Short mmCIF file of C-alpha atoms in Angstrom, two decimals:
data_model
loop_
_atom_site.label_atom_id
_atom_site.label_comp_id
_atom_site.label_asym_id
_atom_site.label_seq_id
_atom_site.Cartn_x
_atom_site.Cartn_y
_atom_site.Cartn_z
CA UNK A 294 172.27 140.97 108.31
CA UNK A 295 168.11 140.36 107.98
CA UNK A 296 165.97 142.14 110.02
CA UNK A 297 163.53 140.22 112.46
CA UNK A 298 160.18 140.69 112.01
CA UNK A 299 160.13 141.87 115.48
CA UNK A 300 162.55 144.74 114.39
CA UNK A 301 160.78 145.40 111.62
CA UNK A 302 157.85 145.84 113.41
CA UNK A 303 159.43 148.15 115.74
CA UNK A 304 160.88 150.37 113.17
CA UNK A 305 158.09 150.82 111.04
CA UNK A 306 156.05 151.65 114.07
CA UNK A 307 158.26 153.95 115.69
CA UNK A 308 158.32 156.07 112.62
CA UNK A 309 154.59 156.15 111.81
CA UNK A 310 154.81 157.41 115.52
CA UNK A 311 157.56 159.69 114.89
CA UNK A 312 157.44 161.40 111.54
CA UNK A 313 153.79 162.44 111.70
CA UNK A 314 151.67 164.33 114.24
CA UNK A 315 149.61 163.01 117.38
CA UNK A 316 148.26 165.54 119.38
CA UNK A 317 145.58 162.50 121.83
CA UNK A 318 146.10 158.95 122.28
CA UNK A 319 142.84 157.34 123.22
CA UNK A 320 143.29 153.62 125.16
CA UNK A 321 140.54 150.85 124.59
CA UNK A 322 139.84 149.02 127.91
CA UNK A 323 138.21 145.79 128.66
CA UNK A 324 135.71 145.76 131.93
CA UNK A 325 135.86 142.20 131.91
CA UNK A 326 138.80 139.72 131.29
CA UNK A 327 136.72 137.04 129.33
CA UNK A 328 135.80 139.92 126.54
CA UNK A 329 139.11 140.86 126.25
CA UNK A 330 140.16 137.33 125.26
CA UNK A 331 138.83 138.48 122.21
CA UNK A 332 140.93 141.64 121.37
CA UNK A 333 142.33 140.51 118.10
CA UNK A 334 139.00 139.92 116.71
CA UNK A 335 137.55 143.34 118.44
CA UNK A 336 140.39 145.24 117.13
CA UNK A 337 139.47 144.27 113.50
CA UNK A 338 135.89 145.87 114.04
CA UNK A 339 137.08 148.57 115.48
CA UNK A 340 139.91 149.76 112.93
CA UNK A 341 137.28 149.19 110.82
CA UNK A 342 134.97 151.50 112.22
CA UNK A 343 136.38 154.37 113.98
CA UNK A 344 137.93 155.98 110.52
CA UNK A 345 134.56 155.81 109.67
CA UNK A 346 133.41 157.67 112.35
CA UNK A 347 136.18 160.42 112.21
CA UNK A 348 137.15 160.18 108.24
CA UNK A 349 139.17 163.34 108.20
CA UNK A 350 141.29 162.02 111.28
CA UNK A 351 144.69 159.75 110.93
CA UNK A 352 144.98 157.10 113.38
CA UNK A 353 147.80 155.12 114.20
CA UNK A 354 146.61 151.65 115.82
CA UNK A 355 148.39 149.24 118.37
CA UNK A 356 146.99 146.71 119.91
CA UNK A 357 148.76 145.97 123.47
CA UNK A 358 149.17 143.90 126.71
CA UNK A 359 148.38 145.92 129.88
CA UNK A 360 151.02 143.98 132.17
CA UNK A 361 150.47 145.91 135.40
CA UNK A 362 146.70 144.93 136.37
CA UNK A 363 147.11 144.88 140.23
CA UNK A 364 145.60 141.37 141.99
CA UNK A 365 142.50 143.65 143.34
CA UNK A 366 141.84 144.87 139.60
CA UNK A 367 142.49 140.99 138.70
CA UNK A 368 139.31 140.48 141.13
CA UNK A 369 137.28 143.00 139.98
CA UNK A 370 137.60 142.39 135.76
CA UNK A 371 137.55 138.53 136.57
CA UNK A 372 140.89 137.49 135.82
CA UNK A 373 140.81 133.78 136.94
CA UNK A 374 143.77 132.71 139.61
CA UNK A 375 145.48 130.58 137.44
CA UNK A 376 145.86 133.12 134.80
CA UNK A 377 148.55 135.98 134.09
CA UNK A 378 147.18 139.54 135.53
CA UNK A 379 147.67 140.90 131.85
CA UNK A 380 145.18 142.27 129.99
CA UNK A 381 144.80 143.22 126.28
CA UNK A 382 143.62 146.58 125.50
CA UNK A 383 144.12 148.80 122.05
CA UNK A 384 145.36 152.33 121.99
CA UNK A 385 144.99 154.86 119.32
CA UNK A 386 146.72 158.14 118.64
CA UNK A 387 145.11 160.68 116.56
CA UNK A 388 144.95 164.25 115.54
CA UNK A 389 142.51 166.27 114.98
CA UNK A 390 139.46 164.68 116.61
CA UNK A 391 136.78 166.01 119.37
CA UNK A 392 134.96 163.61 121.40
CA UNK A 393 133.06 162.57 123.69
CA UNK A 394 134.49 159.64 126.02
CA UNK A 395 131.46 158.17 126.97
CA UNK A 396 129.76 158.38 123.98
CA UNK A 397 132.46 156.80 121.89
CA UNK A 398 132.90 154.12 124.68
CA UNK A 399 129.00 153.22 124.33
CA UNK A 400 129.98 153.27 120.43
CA UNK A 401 132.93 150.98 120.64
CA UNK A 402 130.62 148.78 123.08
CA UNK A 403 127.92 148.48 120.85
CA UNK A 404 130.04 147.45 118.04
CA UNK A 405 132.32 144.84 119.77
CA UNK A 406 129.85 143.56 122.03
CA UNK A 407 132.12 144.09 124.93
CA UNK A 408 132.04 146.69 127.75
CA UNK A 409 134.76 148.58 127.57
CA UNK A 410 135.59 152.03 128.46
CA UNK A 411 137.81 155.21 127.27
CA UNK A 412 141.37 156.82 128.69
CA UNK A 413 142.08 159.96 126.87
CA UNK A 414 145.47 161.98 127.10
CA UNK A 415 146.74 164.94 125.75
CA UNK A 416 150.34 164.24 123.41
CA UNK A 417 153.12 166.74 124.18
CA UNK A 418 156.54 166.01 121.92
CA UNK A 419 158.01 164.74 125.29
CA UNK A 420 154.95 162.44 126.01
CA UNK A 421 155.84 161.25 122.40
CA UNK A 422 159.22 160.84 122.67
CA UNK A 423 159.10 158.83 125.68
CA UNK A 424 156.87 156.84 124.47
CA UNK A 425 159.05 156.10 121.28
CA UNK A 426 162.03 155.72 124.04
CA UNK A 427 159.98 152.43 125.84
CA UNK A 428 158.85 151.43 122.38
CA UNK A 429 162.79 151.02 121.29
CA UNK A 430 164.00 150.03 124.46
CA UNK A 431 161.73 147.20 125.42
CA UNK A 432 160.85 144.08 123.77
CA UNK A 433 157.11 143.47 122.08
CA UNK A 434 154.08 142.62 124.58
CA UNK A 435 154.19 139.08 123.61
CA UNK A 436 150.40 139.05 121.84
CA UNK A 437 151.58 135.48 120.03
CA UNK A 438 151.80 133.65 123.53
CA UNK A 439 149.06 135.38 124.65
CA UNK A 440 146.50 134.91 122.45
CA UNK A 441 147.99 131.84 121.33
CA UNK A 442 148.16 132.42 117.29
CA UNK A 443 151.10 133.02 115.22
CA UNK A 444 150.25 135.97 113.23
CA UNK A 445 148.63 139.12 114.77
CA UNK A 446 148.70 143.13 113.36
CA UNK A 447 149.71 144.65 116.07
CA UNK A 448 149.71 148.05 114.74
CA UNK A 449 148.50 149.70 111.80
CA UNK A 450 147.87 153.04 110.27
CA UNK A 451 144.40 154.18 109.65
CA UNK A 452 142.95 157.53 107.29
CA UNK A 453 147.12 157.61 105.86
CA UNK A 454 145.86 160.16 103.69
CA UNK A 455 144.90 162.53 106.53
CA UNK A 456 148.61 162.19 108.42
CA UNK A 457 150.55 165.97 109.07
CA UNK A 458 154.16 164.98 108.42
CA UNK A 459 156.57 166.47 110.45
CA UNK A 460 159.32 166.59 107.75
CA UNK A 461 156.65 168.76 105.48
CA UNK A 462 157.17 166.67 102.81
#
C-alpha cells in the first residue's frame, strides 16, 4: 500500500521531532490578520535567516494554522467577519540557543515586514511527546485550503548538521 503524502509528511516530521533533541520551541505570531495572509512567503525569509543568525543551532520548522483565535482576538488582529478565526503562525524548536524575545521579534519584523511577536517555552520529554501524540493523532492544519495553493513546505529542518541525536548514532 502507498503512502499519502499527508502520511509521509507526518512521519518524516514526527521523527525529525523525535529522534533528535529540542530543549525551546519558539512560535511566530502575526499582530495583524492581513500580514499573516502572507505566511508562506514570510516563512521562506525567515528559514532563511534565522540559521543565519544562530548557525551553531538546529531548527526544526513548521509552519501552522492557529485554529482557536477567540471572536475578541478576531477583533483585535482584524480578522474580517466573513472569514475563518484561524490564523497562520510558524513555530520553531531548537536547541541550544539564548535569546532575547523582543529583540528577535523586532528582527523577524524587520525582515518580513510584518509585526509579529515571540512565544517562548521550555521542552520537557513529556511536552515533546505530547506534542508528537496530537501530531499523530490529528489530521494536518489544512494550509492548501487556506492559503489557497497546492504545494506548501510545511516543515523543514534547518542547521541538520548541528542536530543531537537521541539514538547517539
Amino acid at each position: 500500500m502507498t503512502e499519502s503524502a499527508e502520511e509521509r509528511s507526518k512521519r518524516v516530521f514526527l521523527r525529525y521531532l523525535n529522534d533528535y533533541v529540542w530543549t525551546t520551541q519558539l512560535s511566530i505570531f502575526y499582530r495583524d490578520y492581513g500580514e499573516s495572509l502572507d505566511a508562506i512567503d514570510h516563512s521562506a525569509v525567515v528559514r532563511k535567516n534565522l540559521p543565519r543568525l544562530f548557525p551553531r543551532s538546529p531548527f526544526l520548522f513548521r509552519l501552522c494554522l492557529n485554529p482557536r483565535v477567540t471572536p475578541e482576538e478576531a477583533e483585535e488582529y482584524g480578522i474580517p467577519d466573513n472569514e475563518p478565526n484561524t490564523m497562520p503562525y510558524m513555530t520553531f524548536f531548537t536547541e541550544g540557543i539564548e535569546f532575547n524575545k523582543n529583540q528577535l521579534a523586532d528582527k523577524v519584523s524587520k525582515w518580513i515586514d510584518a509585526d509579529v511577536y515571540i512565544y517562548r517555552q521550555s521542552l520537557s520529554e513529556k511536552r515533546i511527546e505530547s506534542y508528537s501524540r496530537v501530531v499523530a493523532r490529528d489530521n494536518p492544519h489544512n494550509l492548501t485550503q487556506f492559503f489557497d495553493k497546492n504545494k506548501i513546505n510545511r516543515f523543514s529542518l534547518l542547521n541538520r548538521g548541528e542536530c543531537i541525536s537521541l539514538n547517539n548514532e
